[in-house]
PDB file of C-alpha atoms in Angstrom:
ATOM      1  CA  PRO A   1      40.623  21.558   9.807  1.00 58.00           C
ATOM      2  CA  PRO A   2      37.059  22.275  10.867  1.00 59.00           C
ATOM      3  CA  VAL A   3      34.491  19.542  10.379  1.00 58.00           C
ATOM      4  CA  PRO A   4      31.595  20.667   8.170  1.00 60.00           C
ATOM      5  CA  PRO A   5      28.179  20.537   9.804  1.00 59.00           C
ATOM      6  CA  THR A   6      25.938  17.652   8.802  1.00 59.00           C
ATOM      7  CA  ALA A   7      22.216  17.792   8.320  1.00 58.00           C
ATOM      8  CA  THR A   8      20.245  16.405  11.211  1.00 57.00           C
ATOM      9  CA  PRO A   9      17.770  13.863   9.875  1.00 59.00           C
ATOM     10  CA  THR A  10      14.144  14.478  10.674  1.00 63.00           C
ATOM     11  CA  PRO A  11      13.111  11.812  13.177  1.00 68.00           C
ATOM     12  CA  LEU A  12      10.250   9.566  12.147  1.00 70.00           C
ATOM     13  CA  PRO A  13       7.124   9.571  14.312  1.00 70.00           C
ATOM     14  CA  VAL A  14       6.535   6.440  16.420  1.00 81.00           C
ATOM     15  CA  ALA A  15       3.123   5.936  14.785  1.00 89.00           C
ATOM     16  CA  TRP A  16       1.434   7.147  11.611  1.00 93.00           C
ATOM     17  CA  PRO A  17      -0.493  10.331  12.464  1.00 93.00           C
ATOM     18  CA  PRO A  18      -4.209   9.930  11.702  1.00 93.00           C
ATOM     19  CA  ALA A  19      -5.904  11.986   8.988  1.00 93.00           C
ATOM     20  CA  ALA A  20      -8.833  14.132  10.034  1.00 89.00           C
ATOM     21  CA  GLY A  21     -12.110  12.957   8.558  1.00 89.00           C
ATOM     22  CA  SER A  22     -12.764  10.592   5.699  1.00 93.00           C
ATOM     23  CA  ALA A  23     -10.248  10.442   2.853  1.00 96.00           C
ATOM     24  CA  PRO A  24     -11.373  10.308  -0.792  1.00 97.00           C
ATOM     25  CA  LEU A  25      -8.964   7.445  -1.515  1.00 98.00           C
ATOM     26  CA  GLN A  26      -9.647   4.185   0.305  1.00 97.00           C
ATOM     27  CA  ILE A  27      -8.390   0.605   0.441  1.00 97.00           C
ATOM     28  CA  ASP A  28     -11.025  -1.426  -1.391  1.00 97.00           C
ATOM     29  CA  GLU A  29      -9.548  -4.942  -1.552  1.00 96.00           C
ATOM     30  CA  VAL A  30      -6.413  -6.867  -0.588  1.00 96.00           C
ATOM     31  CA  TYR A  31      -5.285 -10.283  -1.808  1.00 96.00           C
ATOM     32  CA  TYR A  32      -2.391 -11.769   0.184  1.00 94.00           C
ATOM     33  CA  HIS A  33      -2.140 -15.436  -0.828  1.00 87.00           C
ATOM     34  CA  THR A  34       0.764 -16.434  -3.118  1.00 86.00           C
ATOM     35  CA  ALA A  35       3.422 -13.702  -3.317  1.00 86.00           C
ATOM     36  CA  ASP A  36       3.388 -13.299  -7.108  1.00 89.00           C
ATOM     37  CA  GLN A  37      -0.378 -12.778  -7.106  1.00 92.00           C
ATOM     38  CA  GLU A  38      -0.631 -10.329  -4.164  1.00 95.00           C
ATOM     39  CA  TYR A  39      -2.467  -7.116  -4.893  1.00 97.00           C
ATOM     40  CA  ILE A  40      -4.049  -4.069  -3.285  1.00 98.00           C
ATOM     41  CA  VAL A  41      -6.999  -2.228  -4.834  1.00 98.00           C
ATOM     42  CA  LEU A  42      -7.623   1.437  -4.045  1.00 98.00           C
ATOM     43  CA  ARG A  43     -10.915   3.210  -4.790  1.00 98.00           C
ATOM     44  CA  ASN A  44     -11.669   6.886  -5.263  1.00 98.00           C
ATOM     45  CA  ALA A  45     -14.657   7.313  -2.936  1.00 98.00           C
ATOM     46  CA  GLY A  46     -14.739  11.060  -3.595  1.00 97.00           C
ATOM     47  CA  ALA A  47     -16.934  13.056  -5.960  1.00 97.00           C
ATOM     48  CA  ALA A  48     -14.084  14.461  -8.086  1.00 98.00           C
ATOM     49  CA  PRO A  49     -11.132  13.019 -10.012  1.00 98.00           C
ATOM     50  CA  LEU A  50      -8.157  12.513  -7.671  1.00 98.00           C
ATOM     51  CA  ASP A  51      -4.471  12.898  -8.521  1.00 98.00           C
ATOM     52  CA  LEU A  52      -2.670   9.968  -6.870  1.00 98.00           C
ATOM     53  CA  GLY A  53       0.562  11.966  -6.538  1.00 98.00           C
ATOM     54  CA  GLY A  54       1.780  12.139  -2.937  1.00 98.00           C
ATOM     55  CA  TRP A  55      -0.302   9.174  -1.720  1.00 98.00           C
ATOM     56  CA  LEU A  56       1.634   6.258  -0.216  1.00 98.00           C
ATOM     57  CA  VAL A  57       0.735   2.570   0.256  1.00 98.00           C
ATOM     58  CA  GLY A  58       2.543  -0.078   2.265  1.00 97.00           C
ATOM     59  CA  ASP A  59       2.539  -2.809   4.864  1.00 97.00           C
ATOM     60  CA  ALA A  60       4.440  -0.908   7.556  1.00 94.00           C
ATOM     61  CA  ALA A  61       2.418  -0.867  10.790  1.00 93.00           C
ATOM     62  CA  ALA A  62       4.646   1.989  11.995  1.00 93.00           C
ATOM     63  CA  PRO A  63       7.242   4.293  10.423  1.00 95.00           C
ATOM     64  CA  GLY A  64      10.740   2.845  10.042  1.00 92.00           C
ATOM     65  CA  GLY A  65      11.513  -0.831  10.168  1.00 87.00           C
ATOM     66  CA  ARG A  66      11.902  -3.393   7.435  1.00 91.00           C
ATOM     67  CA  GLU A  67       8.483  -3.435   5.821  1.00 95.00           C
ATOM     68  CA  GLY A  68       7.655  -1.500   2.654  1.00 97.00           C
ATOM     69  CA  VAL A  69       6.010   1.729   1.506  1.00 98.00           C
ATOM     70  CA  VAL A  70       5.630   2.837  -2.125  1.00 98.00           C
ATOM     71  CA  ALA A  71       4.552   6.121  -3.719  1.00 98.00           C
ATOM     72  CA  LEU A  72       1.591   6.257  -6.068  1.00 98.00           C
ATOM     73  CA  PRO A  73       2.181   7.962  -9.436  1.00 98.00           C
ATOM     74  CA  ALA A  74       1.896  11.742  -9.699  1.00 97.00           C
ATOM     75  CA  GLY A  75      -0.367  12.896 -12.512  1.00 97.00           C
ATOM     76  CA  TYR A  76      -2.489   9.731 -12.510  1.00 97.00           C
ATOM     77  CA  LEU A  77      -6.101  10.921 -12.216  1.00 98.00           C
ATOM     78  CA  LEU A  78      -8.467   8.395 -10.690  1.00 98.00           C
ATOM     79  CA  ASN A  79     -12.100   9.124 -11.536  1.00 98.00           C
ATOM     80  CA  PRO A  80     -14.826   8.995  -8.862  1.00 98.00           C
ATOM     81  CA  GLY A  81     -15.609   5.332  -8.159  1.00 98.00           C
ATOM     82  CA  GLY A  82     -12.493   4.335 -10.110  1.00 98.00           C
ATOM     83  CA  LEU A  83     -10.164   1.572  -8.987  1.00 98.00           C
ATOM     84  CA  PHE A  84      -6.344   1.519  -8.999  1.00 98.00           C
ATOM     85  CA  VAL A  85      -4.773  -1.928  -8.775  1.00 98.00           C
ATOM     86  CA  LEU A  86      -1.207  -2.292  -7.531  1.00 98.00           C
ATOM     87  CA  ALA A  87       0.302  -5.760  -7.542  1.00 97.00           C
ATOM     88  CA  HIS A  88       3.426  -7.409  -6.228  1.00 97.00           C
ATOM     89  CA  SER A  89       4.206  -8.803  -9.685  1.00 95.00           C
ATOM     90  CA  ALA A  90       2.479  -7.705 -12.881  1.00 96.00           C
ATOM     91  CA  PRO A  91       3.212 -11.037 -14.659  1.00 96.00           C
ATOM     92  CA  GLY A  92       1.909 -13.056 -11.677  1.00 94.00           C
ATOM     93  CA  PHE A  93      -1.188 -10.880 -11.392  1.00 95.00           C
ATOM     94  CA  GLN A  94      -1.896 -11.107 -15.109  1.00 95.00           C
ATOM     95  CA  SER A  95      -1.463 -14.889 -15.218  1.00 94.00           C
ATOM     96  CA  GLU A  96      -4.000 -15.319 -12.404  1.00 93.00           C
ATOM     97  CA  TRP A  97      -6.484 -12.528 -13.095  1.00 93.00           C
ATOM     98  CA  GLY A  98      -6.269 -12.147 -16.891  1.00 95.00           C
ATOM     99  CA  ARG A  99      -5.283  -8.478 -17.031  1.00 96.00           C
ATOM    100  CA  ALA A 100      -2.383  -6.262 -16.084  1.00 96.00           C
ATOM    101  CA  PRO A 101      -2.505  -4.189 -12.882  1.00 98.00           C
ATOM    102  CA  ASN A 102      -2.174  -0.407 -13.033  1.00 98.00           C
ATOM    103  CA  ALA A 103       1.209  -0.657 -11.267  1.00 98.00           C
ATOM    104  CA  GLU A 104       3.477  -3.091  -9.445  1.00 97.00           C
ATOM    105  CA  TRP A 105       5.764  -2.786  -6.440  1.00 96.00           C
ATOM    106  CA  SER A 106       8.404  -5.166  -7.769  1.00 93.00           C
ATOM    107  CA  ASP A 107      10.045  -4.835 -11.145  1.00 86.00           C
ATOM    108  CA  GLY A 108       8.521  -7.714 -13.116  1.00 87.00           C
ATOM    109  CA  ASP A 109       7.121  -6.189 -16.312  1.00 93.00           C
ATOM    110  CA  PRO A 110       8.758  -3.230 -18.078  1.00 95.00           C
ATOM    111  CA  ALA A 111       5.371  -2.363 -19.647  1.00 96.00           C
ATOM    112  CA  VAL A 112       3.802  -1.791 -16.190  1.00 97.00           C
ATOM    113  CA  LEU A 113       4.689   1.136 -13.933  1.00 97.00           C
ATOM    114  CA  THR A 114       6.931   0.088 -11.022  1.00 97.00           C
ATOM    115  CA  LEU A 115       6.157   2.195  -7.952  1.00 97.00           C
ATOM    116  CA  ALA A 116       9.006   3.981  -6.154  1.00 97.00           C
ATOM    117  CA  HIS A 117       9.935   2.586  -2.733  1.00 96.00           C
ATOM    118  CA  GLN A 118      10.009   5.145   0.075  1.00 97.00           C
ATOM    119  CA  THR A 119      13.010   3.860   2.016  1.00 95.00           C
ATOM    120  CA  ALA A 120      13.064   6.881   4.355  1.00 95.00           C
ATOM    121  CA  LEU A 121       9.741   5.625   5.784  1.00 95.00           C
ATOM    122  CA  ALA A 122      10.300   1.848   5.640  1.00 95.00           C
ATOM    123  CA  SER A 123      13.464   0.138   4.414  1.00 94.00           C
ATOM    124  CA  GLY A 124      12.041  -3.095   3.014  1.00 94.00           C
ATOM    125  CA  GLU A 125       9.653  -4.394   0.406  1.00 94.00           C
ATOM    126  CA  ILE A 126       5.904  -4.855   0.659  1.00 96.00           C
ATOM    127  CA  ALA A 127       5.299  -8.544   1.393  1.00 95.00           C
ATOM    128  CA  LEU A 128       1.813  -9.436   2.570  1.00 96.00           C
ATOM    129  CA  ASN A 129       2.232 -12.248   5.076  1.00 94.00           C
ATOM    130  CA  ASP A 130      -0.405 -14.982   4.752  1.00 93.00           C
ATOM    131  CA  ALA A 131      -0.623 -15.351   8.551  1.00 93.00           C
ATOM    132  CA  GLY A 132      -1.387 -11.674   9.026  1.00 93.00           C
ATOM    133  CA  ASP A 133      -0.170  -8.216   8.156  1.00 95.00           C
ATOM    134  CA  GLU A 134      -1.277  -4.618   7.734  1.00 95.00           C
ATOM    135  CA  VAL A 135      -1.975  -2.460   4.703  1.00 97.00           C
ATOM    136  CA  ILE A 136      -1.743   1.292   5.138  1.00 97.00           C
ATOM    137  CA  LEU A 137      -2.707   4.236   2.950  1.00 98.00           C
ATOM    138  CA  LEU A 138      -1.078   7.585   3.726  1.00 97.00           C
ATOM    139  CA  ASP A 139      -2.400  10.856   2.320  1.00 98.00           C
ATOM    140  CA  PRO A 140      -0.058  13.414   0.689  1.00 97.00           C
ATOM    141  CA  ALA A 141       0.545  14.993   4.135  1.00 96.00           C
ATOM    142  CA  GLY A 142       1.812  11.625   5.465  1.00 95.00           C
ATOM    143  CA  ARG A 143      -1.271  10.994   7.623  1.00 96.00           C
ATOM    144  CA  LEU A 144      -2.971   7.611   7.933  1.00 96.00           C
ATOM    145  CA  ALA A 145      -5.981   7.887   5.601  1.00 97.00           C
ATOM    146  CA  ASP A 146      -7.012   4.223   5.697  1.00 96.00           C
ATOM    147  CA  ALA A 147      -5.686   0.939   7.043  1.00 95.00           C
ATOM    148  CA  LEU A 148      -6.568  -2.669   7.551  1.00 94.00           C
ATOM    149  CA  ALA A 149      -5.039  -5.518   9.484  1.00 93.00           C
ATOM    150  CA  TYR A 150      -5.814  -9.180   8.968  1.00 91.00           C
ATOM    151  CA  GLY A 151      -4.821 -12.347  10.801  1.00 90.00           C
ATOM    152  CA  ASP A 152      -2.121 -11.533  13.353  1.00 89.00           C
ATOM    153  CA  GLY A 153      -1.525  -8.024  11.905  1.00 90.00           C
ATOM    154  CA  GLU A 154      -0.891  -5.038  14.198  1.00 84.00           C
ATOM    155  CA  GLY A 155      -4.346  -3.417  14.070  1.00 87.00           C
ATOM    156  CA  ARG A 156      -4.311  -1.777  17.493  1.00 82.00           C
ATOM    157  CA  GLY A 157      -1.215   0.265  16.678  1.00 82.00           C
ATOM    158  CA  LEU A 158      -3.108   1.643  13.686  1.00 87.00           C
ATOM    159  CA  GLY A 159      -6.164   2.526  15.765  1.00 84.00           C
ATOM    160  CA  LEU A 160      -8.216  -0.344  14.336  1.00 83.00           C
ATOM    161  CA  ALA A 161     -10.789  -2.286  16.304  1.00 75.00           C
ATOM    162  CA  GLY A 162     -12.429  -5.587  15.512  1.00 67.00           C
ATOM    163  CA  ARG A 163     -11.163  -8.520  13.529  1.00 62.00           C
ATOM    164  CA  LEU A 164     -10.994  -8.841   9.746  1.00 59.00           C
ATOM    165  CA  THR A 165     -11.427 -12.412   8.568  1.00 61.00           C
ATOM    166  CA  CYS A 166     -11.112 -13.957   5.167  1.00 59.00           C
ATOM    167  CA  PRO A 167     -14.170 -15.511   3.488  1.00 60.00           C
ATOM    168  CA  ALA A 168     -14.114 -19.313   3.278  1.00 59.00           C
ATOM    169  CA  ARG A 169     -13.171 -19.263  -0.419  1.00 56.00           C
ATOM    170  CA  CYS A 170      -9.754 -17.642   0.223  1.00 54.00           C
ATOM    171  CA  SER A 171      -8.580 -19.500   3.313  1.00 50.00           C
TER     172      SER A 171
END
C-alpha cells in the first residue's frame, strides 16, 4: 500500500532573528541565585497597555537544544510602566520576597498561572545557571526583542556586547 505523505517540519533558525527597533516589552530584572527563588521581571516600556499574548521568555541562547522557553499569557494587559514577574517556583518566590509572582514556569502553586513550555523552540526547562546564562525575550513574531547574558552566558550569539556583572550584594 502507498505510504501517506508526512508533514515536513519547519526547520528552526540557527539564531534568534533580531527585532527591528525598540520593543515595548523589556527585561527589567533577573535573579538567578537559588533555583526555587529564580525570577525574571518584564516591564512595559511602551506608552500603551500591552497584551502579553504571543511573547516568549526563556534561557535558550539559540533555537532548539535543551534549555527552556515559555509563552506569556494571552489576554494579560500590562499597563505602561507595569511589571510582570515570572518565577521558577511561586512558593519559593513568595517565601523569599513576601508576595506571589504573576506566573511561574514550574508547577508549584495551583493558584498561580503556570506558563506553557514551548518545546518546539527549546526542549528543556528554564534553569538560570549561577555561573552564567542568558535570558531572552521574543516578540509575537518570534524575533529577539531583548536579551541579557551574565557570567559565562552566550552573549555574542545574541548580538550582545560588554559584560553584565552582579552587584556585590548578590554575589
